[in-house]
Amino acid sequence: MYIQYQLPYAYEALEPHIDALTMETHYAKHHAAYTKNLNDAAAKAGVSGKEIAELLGSLADITDSGLRQTIRNNGGGFYNHNLYFATISPQGGGMPDGALAQAMEQEFGSFEAFKEKFSAQALGQFGSGWAWLSADASGKLLLSASPNQDNPLMEGHGFVPILGIDVWEHAYYLKYKNLRADYVKAFYNVIDWKAVAANYDCVKNG
Ligand code: MN3
């Protein structure tokens, strides 16, 4: 049984950067539906016992192509939104410190350079999808983007997402309409860098 992340803040807590109706629709409708559909499909495929990251890293083992695609879409949706909602916070914003900040400086040159490149990934993803900051066990960082509900776990190169920005229109359209760039800019005000750093430490230390 895959359990939807429980929000530790109210739907309106991220105003004005992310509006309450978007948060409620996103969490209680979209994310809830991905979670239910994943549980239904995983039960049919007999893979419910797999930890979600392991499941997304071994989709090729699912022989039924219809179930494989359903689990790719909804398992990705489940995992991606668990990460998304857990790495934004009303106390967000600012910048990371510690090991993550050092790794960013090493990989991107500076936090400002990271922001520029991460934003470019988010704006460059054509149509629905995600932009990612990922890490591997050596502590190396990687920026990438994925279509649909795909994520780096499905690519099998050892990188695990530690921060993701949802650029599906359902994540921003009610407030920002077609202006994805404004949403991406606002997103930096809600990133919970303590949570991202905890994800980084977890990936790095296995
Ligand atoms: Mn979404």
PDB file of C-alpha atoms and ligand atoms in Angstrom, residues 26 81 130 149 166 170, ligand 1:
ATOM      1  CA  HIS A  26      -3.217  19.500  -6.721  1.00  0.00           C
ATOM      2  CA  HIS A  81       4.255  14.705  -5.687  1.00  0.00           C
ATOM      3  CA  TRP A 130       9.175  18.220 -14.205  1.00  0.00           C
ATOM      4  CA  GLN A 149       5.331  11.922 -14.589  1.00  0.00           C
ATOM      5  CA  ASP A 166       6.098  20.391 -11.195  1.00  0.00           C
ATOM      6  CA  HIS A 170      -2.321  22.109 -12.955  1.00  0.00           C
TER       7      HIS A 170
HETATM    8 MN   MN3 B   1       1.256  17.856 -10.312  1.00  0.00          MN
END
